[in-house]
mmCIF file of C-alpha atoms in Angstrom:
data_model
loop_
_atom_site.group_PDB
_atom_site.id
_atom_site.type_symbol
_atom_site.label_atom_id
_atom_site.label_comp_id
_atom_site.label_asym_id
_atom_site.label_seq_id
_atom_site.Cartn_x
_atom_site.Cartn_y
_atom_site.Cartn_z
ATOM 1 C CA UNK A 21 -3.534 14.251 8.145
ATOM 2 C CA UNK A 22 -0.887 12.264 6.339
ATOM 3 C CA UNK A 23 0.158 13.213 2.849
ATOM 4 C CA UNK A 24 -1.391 10.169 1.238
ATOM 5 C CA UNK A 25 -4.672 10.751 3.085
ATOM 6 C CA UNK A 26 -4.732 14.369 1.887
ATOM 7 C CA UNK A 27 -4.340 13.251 -1.719
ATOM 8 C CA UNK A 28 -6.864 10.434 -1.393
ATOM 9 C CA UNK A 29 -9.432 12.712 0.234
ATOM 10 C CA UNK A 30 -9.131 15.227 -2.612
ATOM 11 C CA UNK A 31 -9.249 12.912 -5.626
ATOM 12 C CA UNK A 32 -12.417 14.661 -6.778
ATOM 13 C CA UNK A 33 -10.220 17.719 -7.499
ATOM 14 C CA UNK A 34 -7.790 15.734 -9.672
ATOM 15 C CA UNK A 35 -7.406 17.134 -13.192
ATOM 16 C CA UNK A 36 -4.859 17.781 -15.914
ATOM 17 C CA UNK A 37 -4.372 19.941 -18.983
ATOM 18 C CA UNK A 38 -4.818 18.869 -22.611
ATOM 19 C CA UNK A 39 -1.016 18.801 -22.931
ATOM 20 C CA UNK A 40 -0.863 16.724 -19.748
ATOM 21 C CA UNK A 41 -3.244 14.183 -21.238
ATOM 22 C CA UNK A 42 -1.031 13.822 -24.300
ATOM 23 C CA UNK A 43 2.151 13.610 -22.203
ATOM 24 C CA UNK A 44 0.740 10.956 -19.839
ATOM 25 C CA UNK A 45 -0.707 8.918 -22.704
ATOM 26 C CA UNK A 46 2.634 9.036 -24.582
ATOM 27 C CA UNK A 47 4.890 8.383 -21.554
ATOM 28 C CA UNK A 48 2.880 5.389 -20.343
ATOM 29 C CA UNK A 49 2.037 4.086 -23.837
ATOM 30 C CA UNK A 50 -1.670 4.212 -23.069
ATOM 31 C CA UNK A 51 -3.683 3.282 -26.100
ATOM 32 C CA UNK A 52 -6.976 4.722 -27.220
ATOM 33 C CA UNK A 53 -8.778 2.145 -25.068
ATOM 34 C CA UNK A 54 -8.041 4.491 -22.144
ATOM 35 C CA UNK A 55 -10.604 7.148 -22.962
ATOM 36 C CA UNK A 56 -10.187 9.271 -19.817
ATOM 37 C CA UNK A 57 -6.626 9.645 -18.551
ATOM 38 C CA UNK A 58 -7.722 11.426 -15.346
ATOM 39 C CA UNK A 59 -10.072 8.576 -14.415
ATOM 40 C CA UNK A 60 -7.305 6.077 -15.187
ATOM 41 C CA UNK A 61 -4.872 7.958 -12.916
ATOM 42 C CA UNK A 62 -7.499 8.303 -10.169
ATOM 43 C CA UNK A 63 -8.087 4.543 -10.218
ATOM 44 C CA UNK A 64 -4.345 3.863 -10.029
ATOM 45 C CA UNK A 65 -3.910 6.296 -7.121
ATOM 46 C CA UNK A 66 -6.750 4.571 -5.239
ATOM 47 C CA UNK A 67 -5.271 1.106 -5.799
ATOM 48 C CA UNK A 68 -4.310 -0.717 -2.601
ATOM 49 C CA UNK A 69 -0.703 -1.174 -3.811
ATOM 50 C CA UNK A 70 -0.113 2.517 -4.575
ATOM 51 C CA UNK A 71 2.824 4.064 -2.728
ATOM 52 C CA UNK A 72 2.192 7.764 -2.189
ATOM 53 C CA UNK A 73 4.954 10.124 -1.103
ATOM 54 C CA UNK A 74 5.208 13.876 -1.002
ATOM 55 C CA UNK A 75 8.366 15.763 -1.859
ATOM 56 C CA UNK A 76 8.058 19.525 -1.791
ATOM 57 C CA UNK A 77 5.152 20.719 -3.880
ATOM 58 C CA UNK A 78 4.384 17.371 -5.534
ATOM 59 C CA UNK A 79 2.998 13.989 -4.683
ATOM 60 C CA UNK A 80 4.543 10.970 -6.362
ATOM 61 C CA UNK A 81 2.417 7.861 -6.726
ATOM 62 C CA UNK A 82 4.233 4.630 -7.616
ATOM 63 C CA UNK A 83 2.007 1.860 -8.915
ATOM 64 C CA UNK A 84 2.273 -0.922 -11.512
ATOM 65 C CA UNK A 85 5.684 0.191 -12.804
ATOM 66 C CA UNK A 86 4.654 3.820 -13.235
ATOM 67 C CA UNK A 87 5.099 7.054 -11.291
ATOM 68 C CA UNK A 88 2.309 9.639 -11.415
ATOM 69 C CA UNK A 89 3.270 13.192 -10.404
ATOM 70 C CA UNK A 90 0.518 15.378 -8.897
ATOM 71 C CA UNK A 91 0.851 18.996 -7.760
ATOM 72 C CA UNK A 92 0.011 19.079 -4.042
ATOM 73 C CA UNK A 93 -1.761 22.436 -4.146
ATOM 74 C CA UNK A 94 -3.783 22.393 -7.376
ATOM 75 C CA UNK A 95 -4.248 18.596 -7.712
ATOM 76 C CA UNK A 96 -3.064 18.844 -11.305
ATOM 77 C CA UNK A 97 -1.594 15.655 -12.725
ATOM 78 C CA UNK A 98 1.659 17.036 -14.096
ATOM 79 C CA UNK A 99 3.068 13.938 -15.724
ATOM 80 C CA UNK A 100 3.459 10.199 -15.427
ATOM 81 C CA UNK A 101 6.285 7.980 -16.555
ATOM 82 C CA UNK A 102 7.449 4.395 -16.435
ATOM 83 C CA UNK A 103 9.936 3.445 -13.727
#
């Protein structure tokens, strides 16, 4: 199984912490119109243009000028930032 397939097949396990929600919202300048940051990230990861790579313990998903960092073992969204 390729790394990207492993992440895509486990998107139902994707989650983050309350601090992670604040960090992602702040780093990507997501307004209050994005009510669920995890759903937003899941949709971005599933996008056809998403480039998924794994380096060590994390996956990095590049899409729409942003990079989403996901822990490969716990499926925790650690952070996201603009490129």
